[in-house]
Structure formats: structure tokens, C-alpha cells
């Protein structure tokens, strides 16, 4: 279909949704995700710099129309904000905050303390030695105070610690410079510094793969310990980087229940659905040239076949069914990117593939999964109020 240039994605979505609706009137429901889910939870999206600074205005218009929260996909990470000692660059992060304010959206800060995307100098001490515990705690405090302090009252909540849990082995925590240098209490300190800098902000622990039984049990243990020690933790972020058939809905549901059982909120913070063939468990570094050139591992370069599109629609429908059932526990669902062209899954675990993981395609057109999610939200509003 040729789209006339005056039809922005926003207008297009309105026309398509309006056109497919049975009748006009109050029962017809709202036209955007942010309205359809307003009674249930925040609907968020991860955005890149160009989507918020006016460079990619079509995307910005669409994001503002559909979503009530944004997470800067990369622009609030340590390496982006504080690449060199004492040098901060808030330009891109400020653009997110300004964009959100103009469009009446919430900003989620991502991520203060992470083993990845943190410059090497942070962990270095004097004379080629690693930083001492005190040096690193001081840097952690200075960074958190500078960043959280700047956005006090403007960012509603922070991923204070990201991905601290181990994926295997006997230890609960992964081996990271944070843990090696400071010790297991590095999380408690990070949350304390964040609380000092903004007494009102929500504070989250964020991780992936929590649907796995071992990792989930360790996560529950970790967070219970923090809560018992009086750490101020508002919610857990379950990233939710999923595949078409993994994890099971049962595991997704158990994850929500186990963490909400701790008396904290549960957020879906980075939802996407990888539709490409999996290549096993080897690390990215092991990817061979042969695999990168193997077209059977990149089968949908000229579009998603109807059968897979339908599976994707069904997967998003099922997931939002679970989220809505647990809306009392879930405070936000964020999709990890606006459109398929932006998704990190085009480059992971094999670089340069064509994935179709999100609700809008590369031309910013809504996909069947978008309409299914929207419908779920609309239907949830028309039910009689819960007692
Ligand atoms: O900005 C540079 C650009 O100047 C350069 O030309 C280009 C060449 O590769 O790289 C660009 O930076 C890339 C950046 O994304 C922006 O596109 C980095 O290489 C790339 O590593 C980075 O990937 C991000 C990744 O985190 C690592 O920070 C992804 O966009 C982002 O989606 C992904 O998000 C993470 C969450 O933060 C935490 N949970 C997992 C999730 C997926 O990995």
C-alpha cells in the first residue's frame, strides 16, 4: 500500500483502528495504547536519541500518541552520561526528559549500575591497580547523585541496579567488577545513594531471564534479603526478552506471582519477541563468518510471512492476557523499541539480521500484534469494575 506523505504514522493508526471498529461511541474505546491501558498500567516504549530530539519526527509523533512512558534505550547509561572522569554529557538524556514533558509522558531512568556499558576507568585505581572498595563506592555515589539529582522530580523511577544475578553456577550474583571490588553489598549501597538523591523516585531492580526457575528463585532470595535489610526497593523489572515459544506463559505468570509475593511492584521493562531461528547458546564472540552469511538464519529479510506474523500476534495477545490478569501487581509494561528497524535483536546474537520483534514495522506501520494488544486493552476497560 502506498502511504500518502501527509499520513503520519499517528494519523494512519487512527484511521486503521477507527476503520476496523464496529461503531462509534463510548463503547468503541480509545484509539491509542496509552489510553486503552490507562486503568491497568503504564504503557512504555524504549526510545533512541533521534526519536526524541526531532531528527526522526515521525517516530516521535507515533511514540507520543501511543505510549505513556519512555525509557531512554541507551542515553542514560554510564558510558553515555559520564564517559570520562568528571565529564558529564546530559544532552541526549535531557532530550528524552524534554520530549516526555512536552508529550505528557513519564520517564524511566535506565540504568545506574550495570556491569556493561560502564567505562573501564570507573573500575581502575592508582598505578595500574583496580580501584579500592572506597574509591569505587565514592564513584558510585558521585555518579548516582549527579544523575538522579539532575532529574529529581522529572524521572519517575530508576533501574538502580541492572542484571546483577548470575545465569548459572552456585553463586546468586554474577561475577562483575562491582561485586569483586565492593562486595555483595554493592546493591544496597546503590539503592541508598539513589534514595539520598531523590526521596520520591521509584527504585527498581531490573534483570532478564527471571522466568528461569533457578534465576527466579535466586532473584527472590536477593530481593527478600534487601527488603529485610531495609533497602528501599519499589519494584522488580522483568526485562522479558522473549521468543515466540519461550518462555511458557506459565513461567511468565509464576514470575509475576513470586515477585509480587514480596510485596513489591512488578514491571515488564523490555518486552520484545524474537522471531528468528535461534543459534544455540554460544556467545556472540563465537559467531563465525559462515553463520553470519548463513541465510537460513536470516529468513525474513523481505518481510514476515503471514504464518509467523500470526504467531507473533498470538504471542503478544497471550502475554498481554497474563499481564492484564495480574494488573493489580503490574505497574508498567514497556516495549523495547518503537519499530522493528530500531530493535537490538537485529544485531543479537548475530549482527545484521532482519528481526520483526516489535509492534510497528520498519515503516512505522502498526502490525497485527499492535491491533491485538490494543484490543486487549480496550476490552479490559469495558468489563464491569472489579469488586
Ligand atoms: O552509537 C553508536 C554509533 O555511534 C556507532 O556507529 C554504532 C556502531 O556499532 O554503535 C552505536 O552504539 C550502539 C548503541 O546500541 C546504539 O545503537 C552500540 O554499539 C550497541 O552496543 C548498543 O546496544 C544497546 C545494548 O543495550 C548495549 O548497551 C542496544 O541498543 C540496547 O537495546 C540494549 O539494551 C539492553 C538494556 O540496556 C539492558 N537489558 C538488555 C537490553 C538488550 O541488550
Coordinates of C-alpha atoms and ligand atoms in Angstrom, one line a residue:
X1 CA 0.0 0.0 0.0
X2 CA 1.4 3.4 -0.9
X3 CA 1.0 5.8 2.0
X4 CA 0.4 9.5 1.1
X5 CA 3.1 11.6 2.7
X6 CA 0.6 13.6 4.7
X7 CA -0.4 10.4 6.6
X8 CA 1.9 10.4 9.5
X9 CA 2.0 7.0 11.4
X10 CA -0.2 8.6 14.1
X11 CA -2.9 9.5 11.6
X12 CA -2.5 6.2 10.0
X13 CA -3.0 4.3 13.2
X14 CA -6.1 6.3 14.0
X15 CA -7.6 5.7 10.6
X16 CA -6.9 2.0 10.6
X17 CA -8.1 1.5 14.1
X18 CA -11.1 3.7 13.5
X19 CA -11.9 1.9 10.3
X20 CA -11.8 -1.5 11.8
X21 CA -14.0 -0.6 14.7
X22 CA -17.6 -1.8 14.7
X23 CA -19.3 1.5 15.6
X24 CA -18.6 4.9 17.0
X25 CA -19.5 5.9 20.6
X26 CA -18.2 5.5 24.1
X27 CA -18.1 1.7 24.0
X28 CA -15.8 1.8 20.9
X29 CA -12.9 2.5 23.2
X30 CA -9.9 4.7 22.9
X31 CA -7.6 4.7 19.9
X32 CA -4.2 4.5 21.5
X33 CA -2.4 2.1 23.7
X34 CA -1.8 4.7 26.4
X35 CA -5.5 5.3 26.7
X36 CA -6.6 1.6 26.3
X37 CA -4.3 0.6 29.2
X38 CA -4.7 3.7 31.3
X39 CA -6.7 1.9 34.0
X40 CA -4.3 -1.1 34.1
X41 CA -0.7 0.0 33.9
X42 CA 1.6 2.5 32.2
X43 CA 2.4 1.5 28.6
X44 CA 6.0 2.3 27.9
X45 CA 8.5 2.3 25.0
X46 CA 12.3 2.5 24.8
X47 CA 13.3 5.3 22.6
X48 CA 16.6 6.3 20.8
X49 CA 18.1 9.8 20.6
X50 CA 16.8 10.5 17.2
X51 CA 13.3 9.6 18.2
X52 CA 13.2 12.3 20.9
X53 CA 15.4 15.1 19.6
X54 CA 13.4 15.9 16.5
X55 CA 15.6 14.1 14.0
X56 CA 13.1 11.3 13.5
X57 CA 9.9 13.3 14.0
X58 CA 7.5 10.7 12.5
X59 CA 8.7 8.2 15.1
X60 CA 8.4 10.8 17.9
X61 CA 4.8 11.6 16.9
X62 CA 3.8 8.0 16.9
X63 CA 5.5 7.2 20.3
X64 CA 3.8 10.2 21.9
X65 CA 0.5 9.2 20.5
X66 CA 0.7 5.6 21.7
X67 CA 2.7 5.4 24.9
X68 CA 2.5 7.0 28.4
X69 CA 6.1 6.2 29.5
X70 CA 9.6 6.3 27.8
X71 CA 12.8 4.6 28.7
X72 CA 15.9 6.0 27.0
X73 CA 17.3 2.9 25.3
X74 CA 20.9 3.9 25.7
X75 CA 21.2 7.6 26.6
X76 CA 21.2 7.3 30.4
X77 CA 23.8 4.5 30.6
X78 CA 27.0 5.4 32.4
X79 CA 29.2 5.4 29.3
X80 CA 26.8 7.8 27.6
X81 CA 26.4 10.2 30.6
X82 CA 29.9 10.1 32.1
X83 CA 32.4 8.7 29.6
X84 CA 35.4 10.2 31.3
X85 CA 36.2 11.1 35.0
X86 CA 34.4 14.3 35.9
X87 CA 32.9 14.8 32.4
X88 CA 29.2 14.6 32.0
X89 CA 27.2 14.9 28.9
X90 CA 23.5 15.2 29.5
X91 CA 22.4 16.5 26.1
X92 CA 20.7 13.3 24.8
X93 CA 19.3 12.4 28.2
X94 CA 17.9 16.0 28.5
X95 CA 16.2 15.5 25.1
X96 CA 14.3 12.5 26.5
X97 CA 13.2 14.4 29.5
X98 CA 12.1 17.4 27.4
X99 CA 10.3 15.1 24.9
X100 CA 8.4 13.4 27.7
X101 CA 7.4 16.7 29.4
X102 CA 6.1 18.1 26.1
X103 CA 4.0 15.0 25.5
X104 CA 2.8 14.3 29.0
X105 CA 4.8 11.1 29.3
X106 CA 6.7 9.5 32.3
X107 CA 10.5 9.0 32.0
X108 CA 12.1 5.8 33.4
X109 CA 15.9 6.1 34.1
X110 CA 17.9 3.2 32.7
X111 CA 20.3 2.2 34.2
X112 CA 22.5 3.5 37.0
X113 CA 24.6 0.5 38.0
X114 CA 25.4 -2.2 35.4
X115 CA 28.4 -4.4 34.6
X116 CA 28.0 -3.5 30.9
X117 CA 28.3 -0.1 29.2
X118 CA 30.4 1.3 32.0
X119 CA 33.7 2.8 31.1
X120 CA 36.9 1.0 32.2
X121 CA 38.1 4.0 34.2
X122 CA 35.3 3.5 36.7
X123 CA 37.0 0.3 38.0
X124 CA 40.6 1.5 37.8
X125 CA 42.7 2.6 40.7
X126 CA 46.2 4.1 41.1
X127 CA 49.3 2.6 39.5
X128 CA 47.5 0.2 37.2
X129 CA 45.7 -1.4 40.2
X130 CA 42.0 -1.9 40.4
X131 CA 40.0 0.7 42.3
X132 CA 39.7 0.1 46.1
X133 CA 36.3 -0.5 47.6
X134 CA 36.2 3.0 49.0
X135 CA 37.2 4.5 45.6
X136 CA 34.5 2.6 43.8
X137 CA 31.8 3.4 46.4
X138 CA 32.8 7.1 46.1
X139 CA 32.5 7.0 42.3
X140 CA 29.2 5.1 42.6
X141 CA 27.8 7.7 45.0
X142 CA 29.1 10.7 42.9
X143 CA 27.6 9.2 39.7
X144 CA 24.2 8.4 41.2
X145 CA 24.0 11.7 43.0
X146 CA 24.8 13.6 39.8
X147 CA 22.4 11.8 37.6
X148 CA 19.5 11.1 39.9
X149 CA 19.9 14.6 41.4
X150 CA 19.7 16.3 37.9
X151 CA 16.5 14.6 37.1
X152 CA 14.9 14.7 40.5
X153 CA 11.1 15.1 40.1
X154 CA 11.4 14.5 36.3
X155 CA 12.3 10.8 36.2
X156 CA 9.6 8.8 38.0
X157 CA 11.8 5.7 38.6
X158 CA 15.3 4.3 38.1
X159 CA 16.7 0.9 37.2
X160 CA 19.1 1.3 40.1
X161 CA 20.9 -2.0 39.5
X162 CA 20.7 -3.9 36.2
X163 CA 21.5 -7.6 35.7
X164 CA 23.3 -8.4 38.9
X165 CA 22.1 -12.0 39.0
X166 CA 24.2 -14.9 37.7
X167 CA 23.0 -17.1 34.9
X168 CA 24.5 -20.3 36.2
X169 CA 26.8 -21.7 38.8
X170 CA 26.5 -21.8 42.6
X171 CA 26.6 -18.0 43.2
X172 CA 23.5 -15.8 43.3
X173 CA 25.3 -12.8 42.0
X174 CA 27.3 -12.7 38.7
X175 CA 31.0 -12.1 38.8
X176 CA 31.3 -8.4 38.0
X177 CA 33.8 -5.6 38.9
X178 CA 31.1 -4.1 41.1
X179 CA 30.8 -7.3 43.1
X180 CA 34.6 -8.1 43.0
X181 CA 35.6 -4.7 44.3
X182 CA 32.8 -3.6 46.6
X183 CA 31.4 -6.9 47.6
X184 CA 27.8 -8.4 47.7
X185 CA 26.5 -5.3 49.4
X186 CA 27.1 -3.1 46.3
X187 CA 23.3 -3.3 45.5
X188 CA 22.4 -1.9 49.0
X189 CA 24.7 1.0 48.6
X190 CA 23.4 1.8 45.1
X191 CA 19.8 1.9 46.3
X192 CA 20.8 4.0 49.3
X193 CA 22.6 6.6 47.1
X194 CA 19.6 6.8 44.8
X195 CA 17.3 7.3 47.7
X196 CA 19.5 10.1 49.0
X197 CA 19.5 11.8 45.7
X198 CA 15.7 11.7 45.2
X199 CA 13.5 10.8 48.1
X200 CA 10.4 10.4 45.9
X201 CA 11.7 8.4 42.9
X202 CA 10.7 4.8 42.5
X203 CA 13.7 2.5 42.7
X204 CA 13.9 -0.8 40.7
X205 CA 16.0 -3.9 40.4
X206 CA 16.0 -4.9 36.7
X207 CA 17.0 -8.3 35.2
X208 CA 16.4 -10.7 32.3
X209 CA 15.7 -14.4 32.3
X210 CA 13.7 -14.3 35.6
X211 CA 11.3 -16.9 34.1
X212 CA 14.0 -19.5 34.6
X213 CA 13.3 -21.3 37.8
X214 CA 16.9 -21.1 39.2
X215 CA 17.4 -17.5 38.4
X216 CA 14.0 -16.5 39.7
X217 CA 14.5 -18.3 43.0
X218 CA 17.8 -16.5 43.3
X219 CA 16.2 -13.2 42.4
X220 CA 13.5 -13.7 45.1
X221 CA 16.2 -14.5 47.6
X222 CA 18.3 -11.5 46.7
X223 CA 15.4 -9.0 46.9
X224 CA 13.9 -10.5 50.0
X225 CA 17.3 -10.0 51.7
X226 CA 17.5 -6.4 50.6
X227 CA 13.9 -5.7 51.8
X228 CA 14.8 -7.4 55.1
X229 CA 17.8 -5.1 55.5
X230 CA 15.5 -2.1 54.9
X231 CA 16.7 -1.3 51.4
X232 CA 14.1 0.9 49.7
X233 CA 13.1 -1.1 46.6
X234 CA 9.8 -0.2 44.8
X235 CA 9.6 -2.8 42.1
X236 CA 11.3 -5.5 40.2
X237 CA 11.8 -5.1 36.4
X238 CA 11.4 -8.3 34.5
X239 CA 13.0 -7.4 31.1
X240 CA 11.1 -10.0 29.1
X241 CA 13.2 -10.5 26.0
X242 CA 11.1 -13.4 24.7
X243 CA 10.9 -15.8 21.8
X244 CA 7.8 -17.0 20.0
X245 CA 7.6 -20.2 22.1
X246 CA 9.8 -19.4 25.1
X247 CA 9.3 -18.9 28.0
X248 CA 6.0 -20.6 28.7
X249 CA 3.0 -18.4 29.8
X250 CA 3.0 -20.4 33.0
X251 CA 6.6 -19.3 33.7
X252 CA 5.7 -15.7 32.9
X253 CA 2.8 -15.9 35.4
X254 CA 4.9 -17.6 38.1
X255 CA 7.5 -14.9 37.8
X256 CA 4.9 -12.2 38.4
X257 CA 3.4 -14.1 41.3
X258 CA 6.7 -14.9 43.0
X259 CA 8.0 -11.3 42.9
X260 CA 4.7 -9.7 43.8
X261 CA 4.6 -12.1 46.8
X262 CA 7.5 -10.0 48.2
X263 CA 5.1 -7.1 48.4
X264 CA 6.8 -5.0 45.7
X265 CA 5.5 -4.0 42.3
X266 CA 6.3 -5.9 39.1
X267 CA 7.2 -4.3 35.8
X268 CA 7.7 -5.6 32.4
X269 CA 10.5 -3.4 31.3
X270 CA 12.0 -4.5 28.0
X271 CA 9.4 -6.6 26.2
X272 CA 10.1 -7.9 22.7
X273 CA 9.6 -11.2 20.8
X274 CA 12.5 -12.6 18.8
X275 CA 11.1 -14.3 15.7
X276 CA 14.4 -15.5 14.1
X277 CA 15.9 -19.0 14.3
X278 CA 17.9 -19.5 17.4
X279 CA 21.5 -20.5 17.1
X280 CA 22.0 -22.2 20.4
X281 CA 23.8 -20.9 23.4
X282 CA 27.3 -20.0 22.3
X283 CA 28.4 -16.4 23.0
X284 CA 28.3 -13.6 20.4
X285 CA 32.1 -13.8 20.2
X286 CA 31.8 -17.3 18.8
X287 CA 29.8 -16.4 15.8
X288 CA 31.5 -17.5 12.7
X289 CA 31.6 -15.8 9.3
X290 CA 29.7 -18.8 8.0
X291 CA 26.9 -18.2 10.4
X292 CA 26.8 -14.6 9.6
X293 CA 26.4 -15.5 5.9
X294 CA 24.0 -18.3 6.5
X295 CA 20.8 -17.1 5.0
X296 CA 18.8 -19.8 6.7
X297 CA 19.5 -18.0 10.0
X298 CA 18.1 -14.7 8.5
X299 CA 15.0 -15.9 6.6
X300 CA 12.7 -12.8 6.7
X301 CA 14.7 -10.1 5.0
X302 CA 11.9 -9.2 2.7
X303 CA 9.1 -9.3 5.2
X304 CA 7.4 -11.5 7.8
X305 CA 5.4 -14.4 6.3
X306 CA 1.7 -14.4 7.3
X307 CA 2.1 -17.6 9.4
X308 CA 4.9 -16.0 11.6
X309 CA 3.0 -12.7 11.7
X310 CA 0.1 -14.6 13.1
X311 CA 2.3 -16.4 15.7
X312 CA 3.7 -13.1 16.8
X313 CA 0.2 -11.6 17.1
X314 CA -0.9 -14.6 19.2
X315 CA 2.2 -14.4 21.4
X316 CA 1.6 -10.7 22.2
X317 CA -2.1 -11.4 22.8
X318 CA -1.3 -14.2 25.2
X319 CA 1.3 -12.1 27.1
X320 CA -1.0 -9.2 27.5
X321 CA -3.7 -11.6 28.7
X322 CA -1.4 -12.6 31.5
X323 CA -0.3 -9.0 32.2
X324 CA -4.0 -7.9 32.4
X325 CA -4.9 -10.8 34.7
X326 CA -2.2 -9.6 37.1
X327 CA -2.8 -5.9 36.6
X328 CA -3.1 -5.4 40.4
X329 CA 0.6 -6.3 40.6
X330 CA 1.9 -4.9 37.3
X331 CA 2.6 -1.2 37.2
X332 CA 4.1 -0.8 33.8
X333 CA 4.7 -2.7 30.5
X334 CA 7.5 -1.3 28.3
X335 CA 8.2 -2.5 24.8
X336 CA 11.9 -2.4 24.0
X337 CA 11.8 -0.2 21.0
X338 CA 9.2 1.5 18.8
X339 CA 9.7 -0.2 15.5
X340 CA 11.4 -3.3 14.1
X341 CA 14.2 -1.3 12.5
X342 CA 15.3 0.0 15.9
X343 CA 15.4 -3.3 17.7
X344 CA 18.6 -4.6 19.2
X345 CA 17.5 -8.0 18.1
X346 CA 18.6 -7.2 14.5
X347 CA 22.2 -7.4 15.8
X348 CA 22.0 -10.0 18.6
X349 CA 23.2 -12.7 18.8
X350 CA 24.1 -12.5 15.1
X351 CA 24.8 -9.0 13.7
X352 CA 23.0 -7.6 10.6
X353 CA 19.8 -9.8 10.6
X354 CA 16.3 -8.6 9.9
X355 CA 14.1 -9.3 13.0
X356 CA 10.5 -8.4 13.5
X357 CA 10.1 -8.3 17.3
X358 CA 8.0 -5.2 18.0
X359 CA 4.5 -3.8 17.4
X360 CA 5.4 -1.5 14.5
X361 CA 7.2 -2.4 11.3
X362 CA 10.2 -0.6 9.8
X363 CA 7.9 1.9 8.0
X364 CA 6.2 2.6 11.4
X365 CA 3.0 0.8 10.3
X366 CA 1.1 -1.0 13.0
X367 CA 1.4 -4.8 12.8
X368 CA -1.4 -7.3 13.6
X369 CA 0.2 -7.7 17.1
X370 CA -0.4 -4.0 17.7
X371 CA -4.1 -4.3 17.0
X372 CA -4.3 -7.4 19.1
X373 CA -2.7 -5.7 22.1
X374 CA -4.8 -2.6 21.6
X375 CA -7.9 -4.7 21.5
X376 CA -6.9 -6.4 24.7
X377 CA -6.5 -3.1 26.4
X378 CA -9.8 -1.8 25.1
X379 CA -11.7 -4.9 26.2
X380 CA -10.2 -4.7 29.6
X381 CA -11.8 -1.3 30.1
X382 CA -15.2 -2.3 29.1
X383 CA -15.5 -5.0 31.8
X384 CA -17.6 -4.2 34.8
X385 CA -15.4 -2.7 37.6
X386 CA -13.8 -5.4 39.8
X387 CA -15.1 -5.7 43.3
Ligands
LIG1 O1 26.0 5.0 19.0 C1 26.9 4.1 18.3 C2 27.2 4.6 16.9 O2 27.8 5.9 17.0 C3 28.1 3.6 16.2 O3 28.2 4.0 14.9 C4 27.4 2.2 16.2 C5 28.3 1.1 15.6 O4 28.1 -0.2 16.2 O5 27.2 1.8 17.6 C6 26.4 2.7 18.3 O6 26.2 2.3 19.6 C7 25.4 1.1 19.7 C8 24.2 1.5 20.6 O7 23.5 0.4 20.9 C9 23.2 2.5 19.9 O8 22.7 1.9 18.7 C10 26.3 0.1 20.5 O9 27.3 -0.3 19.6 C11 25.4 -1.1 20.9 O10 26.2 -1.9 21.7 C12 24.2 -0.6 21.7 O11 23.4 -1.7 22.0 C13 22.5 -1.5 23.0 C14 22.8 -2.5 24.1 O12 21.8 -2.4 25.1 C15 24.1 -2.2 24.8 O13 24.0 -1.0 25.5 C16 21.1 -1.7 22.5 O14 20.8 -0.6 21.6 C17 20.1 -1.7 23.6 O15 18.8 -2.1 23.1 C18 20.5 -2.7 24.6 O16 19.5 -2.7 25.7 C19 19.8 -3.7 26.7 C20 19.3 -3.0 28.0 O17 20.1 -1.8 28.2 C21 19.6 -3.9 29.2 N1 18.9 -5.2 29.0 C22 19.2 -5.9 27.8 C23 19.0 -5.0 26.6 C24 19.2 -5.7 25.3 O18 20.6 -6.0 25.2

